[in-house]
Amino acid sequence: GPKPSGEVFSVAYADYPEDMATDPKELLDSAVDGAASSIGGSVTSREPSTYQNNESIDYVIDGSGSQVRARAVLAGSRLYVLQVVRQEDPVEASRFETFADSLQIL
């Protein structure tokens, strides 16, 4: 029979030390690489951008049998990661955008 679409939306954040002297773009890049290696997937798309005046990156990871579409935003020393994970089918870009654009950084 038809499989459930198994789409999971999540928001997480991590705080870095205030005095960490790291280039925001490098930190975002390494966060993307870390996310990919944690699921044994490969990064198939990464687009650096800004979100509400903060450095951000949108990326897609293809894993075995699943796809992750996500946005990481670095606001000061806090890293936000919004992601949509979907089994089998790719995540629809429009659904991801609507979800990712709902984040309000205070």
Coordinates of C-alpha atoms in Angstrom, one line a residue, residues 1-104:
G1 CA 0.0 0.0 0.0
P2 CA 1.0 3.7 -0.1
K3 CA 3.7 4.6 2.4
P4 CA 3.2 7.5 4.8
S5 CA 5.2 10.5 3.6
G6 CA 7.3 10.5 6.8
E7 CA 8.1 14.2 6.7
V8 CA 9.7 15.5 9.9
F9 CA 10.1 19.2 10.7
S10 CA 12.6 20.3 13.4
V11 CA 14.2 23.4 14.8
A12 CA 17.3 23.2 17.0
Y13 CA 19.9 25.6 18.3
A14 CA 23.3 25.5 19.8
D15 CA 25.2 28.2 21.7
Y16 CA 28.9 28.8 21.0
P17 CA 31.3 30.6 23.3
E18 CA 30.9 34.4 22.9
D19 CA 34.6 34.9 22.4
M20 CA 35.0 32.2 19.7
A21 CA 36.8 33.9 16.9
T22 CA 35.5 32.0 14.0
D23 CA 34.4 33.3 10.6
P24 CA 30.6 32.9 10.4
K25 CA 30.8 31.4 6.9
E26 CA 33.3 28.8 8.0
L27 CA 31.2 27.9 11.0
L28 CA 28.1 27.5 8.9
D29 CA 30.0 25.4 6.4
S30 CA 31.4 23.1 9.0
A31 CA 27.9 22.7 10.5
V32 CA 26.6 21.6 7.1
D33 CA 29.5 19.1 6.7
G34 CA 28.9 17.8 10.3
A35 CA 25.2 17.3 9.6
A36 CA 26.0 15.3 6.4
S37 CA 28.6 13.1 8.0
S38 CA 26.3 12.4 11.0
I39 CA 23.8 10.7 8.7
G40 CA 26.3 9.3 6.2
G41 CA 24.9 11.5 3.5
S42 CA 26.3 13.9 0.9
V43 CA 25.7 17.6 0.5
T44 CA 24.1 18.1 -2.9
S45 CA 23.4 21.8 -2.6
R46 CA 24.6 24.7 -0.4
E47 CA 23.6 28.3 -0.8
P48 CA 25.1 30.9 1.5
S49 CA 22.7 33.7 2.2
T50 CA 21.5 36.0 4.9
Y51 CA 18.3 35.7 7.0
Q52 CA 17.0 38.6 9.0
N53 CA 20.5 40.2 8.7
N54 CA 22.3 37.2 10.0
E55 CA 24.7 34.9 8.0
S56 CA 22.9 31.8 6.9
I57 CA 23.2 28.8 4.6
D58 CA 20.5 26.7 2.9
Y59 CA 21.5 23.2 2.1
V60 CA 20.3 19.8 0.9
I61 CA 21.7 16.5 2.1
D62 CA 20.9 13.2 0.3
G63 CA 21.2 10.2 2.6
S64 CA 20.4 6.6 2.0
G65 CA 16.6 6.7 1.4
S66 CA 16.1 10.1 2.8
Q67 CA 16.6 13.8 2.0
V68 CA 17.3 16.6 4.4
R69 CA 16.6 20.2 3.3
A70 CA 17.7 22.7 5.9
R71 CA 18.7 26.2 6.8
A72 CA 21.4 27.1 9.4
V73 CA 21.4 30.7 10.7
L74 CA 24.2 32.2 12.9
A75 CA 22.7 34.9 15.1
G76 CA 25.5 36.2 17.3
S77 CA 26.9 33.2 19.0
R78 CA 23.8 31.1 18.5
L79 CA 23.4 28.7 15.6
Y80 CA 19.8 27.8 14.6
V81 CA 19.1 24.8 12.4
L82 CA 15.7 24.3 10.8
Q83 CA 15.3 21.1 8.8
V84 CA 12.8 19.0 7.0
V85 CA 13.7 15.4 6.7
R86 CA 11.7 13.2 4.3
Q87 CA 11.9 9.5 3.5
E88 CA 11.9 8.3 -0.1
D89 CA 10.7 11.5 -2.0
P90 CA 12.6 14.8 -2.1
V91 CA 11.4 17.6 0.2
E92 CA 9.3 20.1 -1.7
A93 CA 11.2 23.4 -1.9
S94 CA 8.1 25.5 -1.4
R95 CA 7.1 23.6 1.8
F96 CA 10.6 24.1 3.1
E97 CA 10.7 27.8 2.4
T98 CA 7.4 28.4 4.2
F99 CA 8.7 26.5 7.2
A100 CA 12.1 28.1 7.2
D101 CA 10.8 31.6 6.7
S102 CA 8.6 31.3 9.8
L103 CA 11.6 31.5 12.2
Q104 CA 11.7 34.7 14.1

